[in-house]
Amino acid sequence: MTEPLIVDGLVPKHEQLRGRLTELAARLPAGTPLPGERQLCVEHGVSRITVREAIGQLVSEGVLVRVRGKGTFVAERKARSKLHLASFHEDMRRLGLTPSTVVLDVERAVPPAATRRALELPAGAPAWHVRRVRLADGQPMSVDDGWYVADLLPGLGERDLSGSLYTLLAEEYGCPIDRAEQTVRAAEVDRATGVHLGLAAGRSVLVFDRISWSRGRPVEHDISTYHGERYEVQMTVELGT
């Protein structure tokens, strides 16, 4: 069904068109070309200035992307996560994405000094080292490099770690994650991590450094490197009293 032409009203024409193009982009797969300016002018009854203003706003918001000499396309959608305590699987499902995991490596090893301090382990004590690639709708989202207290999690290396580790810790080991502290920083991806994320070395990523506790004892020290073009963080900031 053809939409009615845009007319003058309380909402400016470029805002009306922006709303229509936002809805159109939400229905189309990433990489789909947008109709040309002339076609948009005819279909919606607006000027080229209006079309360019609406498209320019959507490009700046990351909904559309311009490719020189080729046109305007639907941009790849970012997963927007709120800062809260949840597993990757829970987070992606909440966003309407299908999570999956590729396990790269699992071993018992002596962790580096920073991890040993974070997990409150004695010198020389081993821990489980788990490296995984996390995907959303088949696209690599992050590389997780996690260390876990070995004496709390016997046999972890023989478990299926392709699902939610937090669910496994809670249901199989009685170690529900109930508190975490994490920092987030921007960084340039190294070559090895970039290969797993499909990024060239030096591209921007988000690095989450998290320590997680269960019933007052540290269980996990994880460094997750997220694809900077597919993931963003949302937070609510309230005025303190």
mmCIF file of C-alpha atoms in Angstrom:
data_model
loop_
_atom_site.group_PDB
_atom_site.id
_atom_site.type_symbol
_atom_site.label_atom_id
_atom_site.label_comp_id
_atom_site.label_asym_id
_atom_site.label_seq_id
_atom_site.Cartn_x
_atom_site.Cartn_y
_atom_site.Cartn_z
ATOM 1 C CA MET A 1 0.000 0.000 0.000
ATOM 2 C CA THR A 2 1.400 3.394 -1.078
ATOM 3 C CA GLU A 3 1.825 5.924 1.711
ATOM 4 C CA PRO A 4 0.079 9.302 1.309
ATOM 5 C CA LEU A 5 2.216 12.228 0.248
ATOM 6 C CA ILE A 6 3.834 14.246 2.998
ATOM 7 C CA VAL A 7 2.131 17.618 3.546
ATOM 8 C CA ASP A 8 2.810 20.690 5.687
ATOM 9 C CA GLY A 9 1.744 20.253 9.311
ATOM 10 C CA LEU A 10 2.848 20.563 12.908
ATOM 11 C CA VAL A 11 5.722 18.153 12.226
ATOM 12 C CA PRO A 12 8.255 19.473 9.680
ATOM 13 C CA LYS A 13 8.407 17.586 6.406
ATOM 14 C CA HIS A 14 11.959 16.354 6.925
ATOM 15 C CA GLU A 15 10.953 14.913 10.312
ATOM 16 C CA GLN A 16 7.973 13.139 8.749
ATOM 17 C CA LEU A 17 10.219 11.680 6.059
ATOM 18 C CA ARG A 18 12.852 10.763 8.640
ATOM 19 C CA GLY A 19 10.218 8.734 10.520
ATOM 20 C CA ARG A 20 9.137 6.916 7.360
ATOM 21 C CA LEU A 21 12.714 6.117 6.353
ATOM 22 C CA THR A 22 13.509 4.883 9.869
ATOM 23 C CA GLU A 23 10.585 2.435 9.649
ATOM 24 C CA LEU A 24 11.689 1.374 6.165
ATOM 25 C CA ALA A 25 15.262 0.731 7.327
ATOM 26 C CA ALA A 26 13.985 -1.351 10.256
ATOM 27 C CA ARG A 27 12.216 -3.702 7.821
ATOM 28 C CA LEU A 28 15.175 -4.172 5.482
ATOM 29 C CA PRO A 29 18.346 -6.249 5.922
ATOM 30 C CA ALA A 30 21.619 -4.398 6.511
ATOM 31 C CA GLY A 31 23.260 -3.453 3.215
ATOM 32 C CA THR A 32 19.988 -2.930 1.323
ATOM 33 C CA PRO A 33 20.200 0.167 -0.915
ATOM 34 C CA LEU A 34 17.810 3.012 -0.192
ATOM 35 C CA PRO A 35 15.726 4.328 -3.109
ATOM 36 C CA GLY A 36 17.378 7.221 -4.930
ATOM 37 C CA GLU A 37 16.679 10.836 -4.067
ATOM 38 C CA ARG A 38 14.481 11.406 -7.128
ATOM 39 C CA GLN A 39 12.335 8.362 -6.319
ATOM 40 C CA LEU A 40 11.944 9.437 -2.687
ATOM 41 C CA CYS A 41 10.887 12.919 -3.837
ATOM 42 C CA VAL A 42 8.165 11.476 -6.059
ATOM 43 C CA GLU A 43 6.945 8.822 -3.599
ATOM 44 C CA HIS A 44 6.626 11.210 -0.671
ATOM 45 C CA GLY A 45 5.919 14.519 -2.380
ATOM 46 C CA VAL A 46 8.908 16.390 -0.985
ATOM 47 C CA SER A 47 11.866 18.356 -2.325
ATOM 48 C CA ARG A 48 15.411 17.110 -2.676
ATOM 49 C CA ILE A 49 16.443 19.445 0.147
ATOM 50 C CA THR A 50 13.971 17.661 2.436
ATOM 51 C CA VAL A 51 15.209 14.236 1.328
ATOM 52 C CA ARG A 52 18.840 15.159 1.884
ATOM 53 C CA GLU A 53 18.120 16.612 5.325
ATOM 54 C CA ALA A 54 16.229 13.490 6.456
ATOM 55 C CA ILE A 55 18.882 11.129 5.082
ATOM 56 C CA GLY A 56 21.673 13.219 6.598
ATOM 57 C CA GLN A 57 20.110 12.895 10.046
ATOM 58 C CA LEU A 58 19.763 9.126 9.706
ATOM 59 C CA VAL A 59 23.358 8.803 8.531
ATOM 60 C CA SER A 60 24.572 10.750 11.569
ATOM 61 C CA GLU A 61 22.451 8.470 13.804
ATOM 62 C CA GLY A 62 23.931 5.323 12.257
ATOM 63 C CA VAL A 63 20.653 4.110 10.710
ATOM 64 C CA LEU A 64 21.911 4.640 7.158
ATOM 65 C CA VAL A 65 25.379 4.737 5.638
ATOM 66 C CA ARG A 66 26.571 6.550 2.505
ATOM 67 C CA VAL A 67 29.032 4.904 0.138
ATOM 68 C CA ARG A 68 30.712 7.341 -2.231
ATOM 69 C CA GLY A 69 29.769 6.675 -5.834
ATOM 70 C CA LYS A 70 27.294 3.906 -4.941
ATOM 71 C CA GLY A 71 24.465 5.391 -2.875
ATOM 72 C CA THR A 72 22.879 5.146 0.559
ATOM 73 C CA PHE A 73 22.368 1.819 2.311
ATOM 74 C CA VAL A 74 20.778 0.428 5.461
ATOM 75 C CA ALA A 75 23.502 0.359 8.097
ATOM 76 C CA GLU A 76 24.407 -2.694 10.119
ATOM 77 C CA ARG A 77 22.413 -2.586 13.341
ATOM 78 C CA LYS A 78 24.311 -2.313 16.598
ATOM 79 C CA ALA A 79 23.425 -4.378 19.617
ATOM 80 C CA ARG A 80 22.663 -1.855 22.331
ATOM 81 C CA SER A 81 23.167 -3.253 25.800
ATOM 82 C CA LYS A 82 22.226 -1.615 29.069
ATOM 83 C CA LEU A 83 24.813 -1.862 31.810
ATOM 84 C CA HIS A 84 23.344 -4.602 33.981
ATOM 85 C CA LEU A 85 24.292 -8.029 35.284
ATOM 86 C CA ALA A 86 23.304 -10.619 32.691
ATOM 87 C CA SER A 87 24.897 -13.324 30.604
ATOM 88 C CA PHE A 88 25.725 -12.670 26.951
ATOM 89 C CA HIS A 89 22.965 -15.099 25.938
ATOM 90 C CA GLU A 90 20.370 -13.275 28.031
ATOM 91 C CA ASP A 91 21.537 -9.918 26.734
ATOM 92 C CA MET A 92 21.343 -10.879 23.057
ATOM 93 C CA ARG A 93 17.951 -12.578 23.390
ATOM 94 C CA ARG A 94 16.586 -9.470 25.087
ATOM 95 C CA LEU A 95 17.724 -7.511 22.029
ATOM 96 C CA GLY A 96 15.971 -9.945 19.678
ATOM 97 C CA LEU A 97 19.210 -11.528 18.452
ATOM 98 C CA THR A 98 20.152 -15.210 18.362
ATOM 99 C CA PRO A 99 23.286 -15.874 20.434
ATOM 100 C CA SER A 100 25.849 -18.574 19.754
ATOM 101 C CA THR A 101 29.381 -19.374 20.915
ATOM 102 C CA VAL A 102 32.552 -20.840 19.446
ATOM 103 C CA VAL A 103 34.892 -22.233 22.115
ATOM 104 C CA LEU A 104 38.510 -21.460 21.193
ATOM 105 C CA ASP A 105 40.376 -22.956 24.121
ATOM 106 C CA VAL A 106 39.879 -24.358 27.647
ATOM 107 C CA GLU A 107 42.779 -25.231 29.963
ATOM 108 C CA ARG A 108 43.937 -25.248 33.568
ATOM 109 C CA ALA A 109 46.813 -22.823 33.936
ATOM 110 C CA VAL A 110 48.399 -20.395 36.350
ATOM 111 C CA PRO A 111 46.789 -16.996 35.716
ATOM 112 C CA PRO A 112 48.659 -13.719 35.339
ATOM 113 C CA ALA A 113 49.289 -11.642 38.454
ATOM 114 C CA ALA A 114 46.366 -9.232 37.879
ATOM 115 C CA THR A 115 43.930 -12.133 37.585
ATOM 116 C CA ARG A 116 45.407 -13.920 40.601
ATOM 117 C CA ARG A 117 44.811 -10.808 42.698
ATOM 118 C CA ALA A 118 41.300 -10.341 41.296
ATOM 119 C CA LEU A 119 40.344 -13.928 42.149
ATOM 120 C CA GLU A 120 42.182 -13.837 45.489
ATOM 121 C CA LEU A 121 44.224 -16.924 44.613
ATOM 122 C CA PRO A 122 47.504 -17.925 46.257
ATOM 123 C CA ALA A 123 50.670 -17.739 44.168
ATOM 124 C CA GLY A 124 50.972 -20.672 41.770
ATOM 125 C CA ALA A 125 47.315 -21.754 42.129
ATOM 126 C CA PRO A 126 45.780 -22.860 38.808
ATOM 127 C CA ALA A 127 42.513 -21.548 37.364
ATOM 128 C CA TRP A 128 40.369 -22.421 34.367
ATOM 129 C CA HIS A 129 41.237 -20.324 31.314
ATOM 130 C CA VAL A 130 38.355 -20.153 28.817
ATOM 131 C CA ARG A 131 38.529 -18.296 25.493
ATOM 132 C CA ARG A 132 35.413 -18.008 23.374
ATOM 133 C CA VAL A 133 34.008 -16.054 20.428
ATOM 134 C CA ARG A 134 30.460 -14.822 21.032
ATOM 135 C CA LEU A 135 28.155 -14.315 18.051
ATOM 136 C CA ALA A 136 24.780 -12.646 17.521
ATOM 137 C CA ASP A 137 22.741 -13.725 14.475
ATOM 138 C CA GLY A 138 25.903 -15.425 13.223
ATOM 139 C CA GLN A 139 28.034 -12.266 13.341
ATOM 140 C CA PRO A 140 31.062 -12.179 15.703
ATOM 141 C CA MET A 141 30.290 -9.778 18.542
ATOM 142 C CA SER A 142 33.049 -10.345 21.091
ATOM 143 C CA VAL A 143 36.061 -12.399 22.103
ATOM 144 C CA ASP A 144 35.882 -13.407 25.778
ATOM 145 C CA ASP A 145 39.085 -14.231 27.659
ATOM 146 C CA GLY A 146 37.965 -15.490 31.066
ATOM 147 C CA TRP A 147 39.576 -17.024 34.149
ATOM 148 C CA TYR A 148 37.554 -19.055 36.691
ATOM 149 C CA VAL A 149 38.415 -20.338 40.180
ATOM 150 C CA ALA A 150 39.304 -24.008 39.671
ATOM 151 C CA ASP A 151 38.514 -25.392 43.130
ATOM 152 C CA LEU A 152 34.926 -24.094 42.900
ATOM 153 C CA LEU A 153 34.395 -25.544 39.412
ATOM 154 C CA PRO A 154 35.789 -29.097 39.183
ATOM 155 C CA GLY A 155 35.611 -30.616 35.706
ATOM 156 C CA LEU A 156 34.722 -27.329 34.007
ATOM 157 C CA GLY A 157 36.981 -28.215 31.084
ATOM 158 C CA GLU A 158 34.822 -31.265 30.287
ATOM 159 C CA ARG A 159 31.576 -29.276 30.229
ATOM 160 C CA ASP A 160 29.791 -27.880 27.192
ATOM 161 C CA LEU A 161 30.795 -24.218 27.272
ATOM 162 C CA SER A 162 29.000 -23.188 24.094
ATOM 163 C CA GLY A 163 25.987 -21.959 26.048
ATOM 164 C CA SER A 164 25.570 -19.548 28.940
ATOM 165 C CA LEU A 165 28.438 -19.962 31.406
ATOM 166 C CA TYR A 166 26.493 -18.069 34.066
ATOM 167 C CA THR A 167 23.622 -20.545 33.790
ATOM 168 C CA LEU A 168 26.098 -23.436 34.044
ATOM 169 C CA LEU A 169 27.767 -21.931 37.126
ATOM 170 C CA ALA A 170 24.423 -21.433 38.837
ATOM 171 C CA GLU A 171 22.716 -24.712 37.947
ATOM 172 C CA GLU A 172 25.614 -27.180 37.945
ATOM 173 C CA TYR A 173 27.990 -25.689 40.512
ATOM 174 C CA GLY A 174 25.728 -23.705 42.807
ATOM 175 C CA CYS A 175 27.691 -20.516 42.069
ATOM 176 C CA PRO A 176 25.177 -17.961 40.832
ATOM 177 C CA ILE A 177 26.818 -14.701 39.811
ATOM 178 C CA ASP A 178 25.208 -12.069 42.022
ATOM 179 C CA ARG A 179 27.650 -9.145 41.811
ATOM 180 C CA ALA A 180 30.170 -7.789 39.357
ATOM 181 C CA GLU A 181 32.445 -4.816 38.891
ATOM 182 C CA GLN A 182 33.653 -3.839 35.461
ATOM 183 C CA THR A 183 35.428 -1.101 33.595
ATOM 184 C CA VAL A 184 34.891 -0.231 29.938
ATOM 185 C CA ARG A 185 37.504 1.363 27.714
ATOM 186 C CA ALA A 186 38.086 2.029 24.055
ATOM 187 C CA ALA A 187 41.098 0.368 22.453
ATOM 188 C CA GLU A 188 42.648 -0.661 19.159
ATOM 189 C CA VAL A 189 42.214 -4.342 18.374
ATOM 190 C CA ASP A 190 45.283 -6.555 18.150
ATOM 191 C CA ARG A 191 45.851 -8.794 15.142
ATOM 192 C CA ALA A 192 44.819 -12.104 16.764
ATOM 193 C CA THR A 193 41.573 -10.770 18.251
ATOM 194 C CA GLY A 194 40.838 -8.871 15.052
ATOM 195 C CA VAL A 195 40.912 -12.125 13.078
ATOM 196 C CA HIS A 196 38.103 -13.546 15.244
ATOM 197 C CA LEU A 197 36.048 -10.337 15.046
ATOM 198 C CA GLY A 198 36.603 -9.763 11.341
ATOM 199 C CA LEU A 199 38.454 -6.496 12.014
ATOM 200 C CA ALA A 200 41.780 -5.236 10.727
ATOM 201 C CA ALA A 201 44.433 -4.648 13.374
ATOM 202 C CA GLY A 202 44.137 -1.164 14.825
ATOM 203 C CA ARG A 203 40.362 -0.832 14.422
ATOM 204 C CA SER A 204 38.334 0.425 17.399
ATOM 205 C CA VAL A 205 36.906 -1.998 19.954
ATOM 206 C CA LEU A 206 35.294 -1.807 23.392
ATOM 207 C CA VAL A 207 37.085 -3.721 26.141
ATOM 208 C CA PHE A 208 35.149 -4.829 29.227
ATOM 209 C CA ASP A 209 37.258 -5.892 32.218
ATOM 210 C CA ARG A 210 34.954 -7.622 34.718
ATOM 211 C CA ILE A 211 35.330 -9.346 38.079
ATOM 212 C CA SER A 212 32.280 -11.359 39.152
ATOM 213 C CA TRP A 213 31.354 -12.728 42.570
ATOM 214 C CA SER A 214 29.119 -15.509 43.849
ATOM 215 C CA ARG A 215 27.991 -15.318 47.466
ATOM 216 C CA GLY A 216 30.842 -13.027 48.411
ATOM 217 C CA ARG A 217 33.661 -14.932 46.684
ATOM 218 C CA PRO A 218 35.260 -13.874 43.379
ATOM 219 C CA VAL A 219 34.651 -16.518 40.712
ATOM 220 C CA GLU A 220 35.402 -14.913 37.355
ATOM 221 C CA HIS A 221 37.868 -12.444 35.879
ATOM 222 C CA ASP A 222 36.929 -11.850 32.267
ATOM 223 C CA ILE A 223 38.169 -9.492 29.585
ATOM 224 C CA SER A 224 35.664 -9.212 26.732
ATOM 225 C CA THR A 225 36.635 -7.397 23.544
ATOM 226 C CA TYR A 226 33.582 -6.200 21.601
ATOM 227 C CA HIS A 227 33.292 -5.273 17.933
ATOM 228 C CA GLY A 228 33.178 -1.464 18.017
ATOM 229 C CA GLU A 229 30.838 -1.208 15.035
ATOM 230 C CA ARG A 230 28.305 -3.792 16.252
ATOM 231 C CA TYR A 231 27.969 -3.053 19.941
ATOM 232 C CA GLU A 232 27.182 -0.027 22.054
ATOM 233 C CA VAL A 233 26.369 0.527 25.711
ATOM 234 C CA GLN A 234 23.370 2.362 27.074
ATOM 235 C CA MET A 235 23.132 3.661 30.634
ATOM 236 C CA THR A 236 20.775 5.746 32.713
ATOM 237 C CA VAL A 237 22.359 8.535 34.727
ATOM 238 C CA GLU A 238 20.423 10.045 37.620
ATOM 239 C CA LEU A 239 21.252 13.127 39.668
ATOM 240 C CA GLY A 240 22.665 12.102 43.050
ATOM 241 C CA THR A 241 21.241 13.419 46.295
#
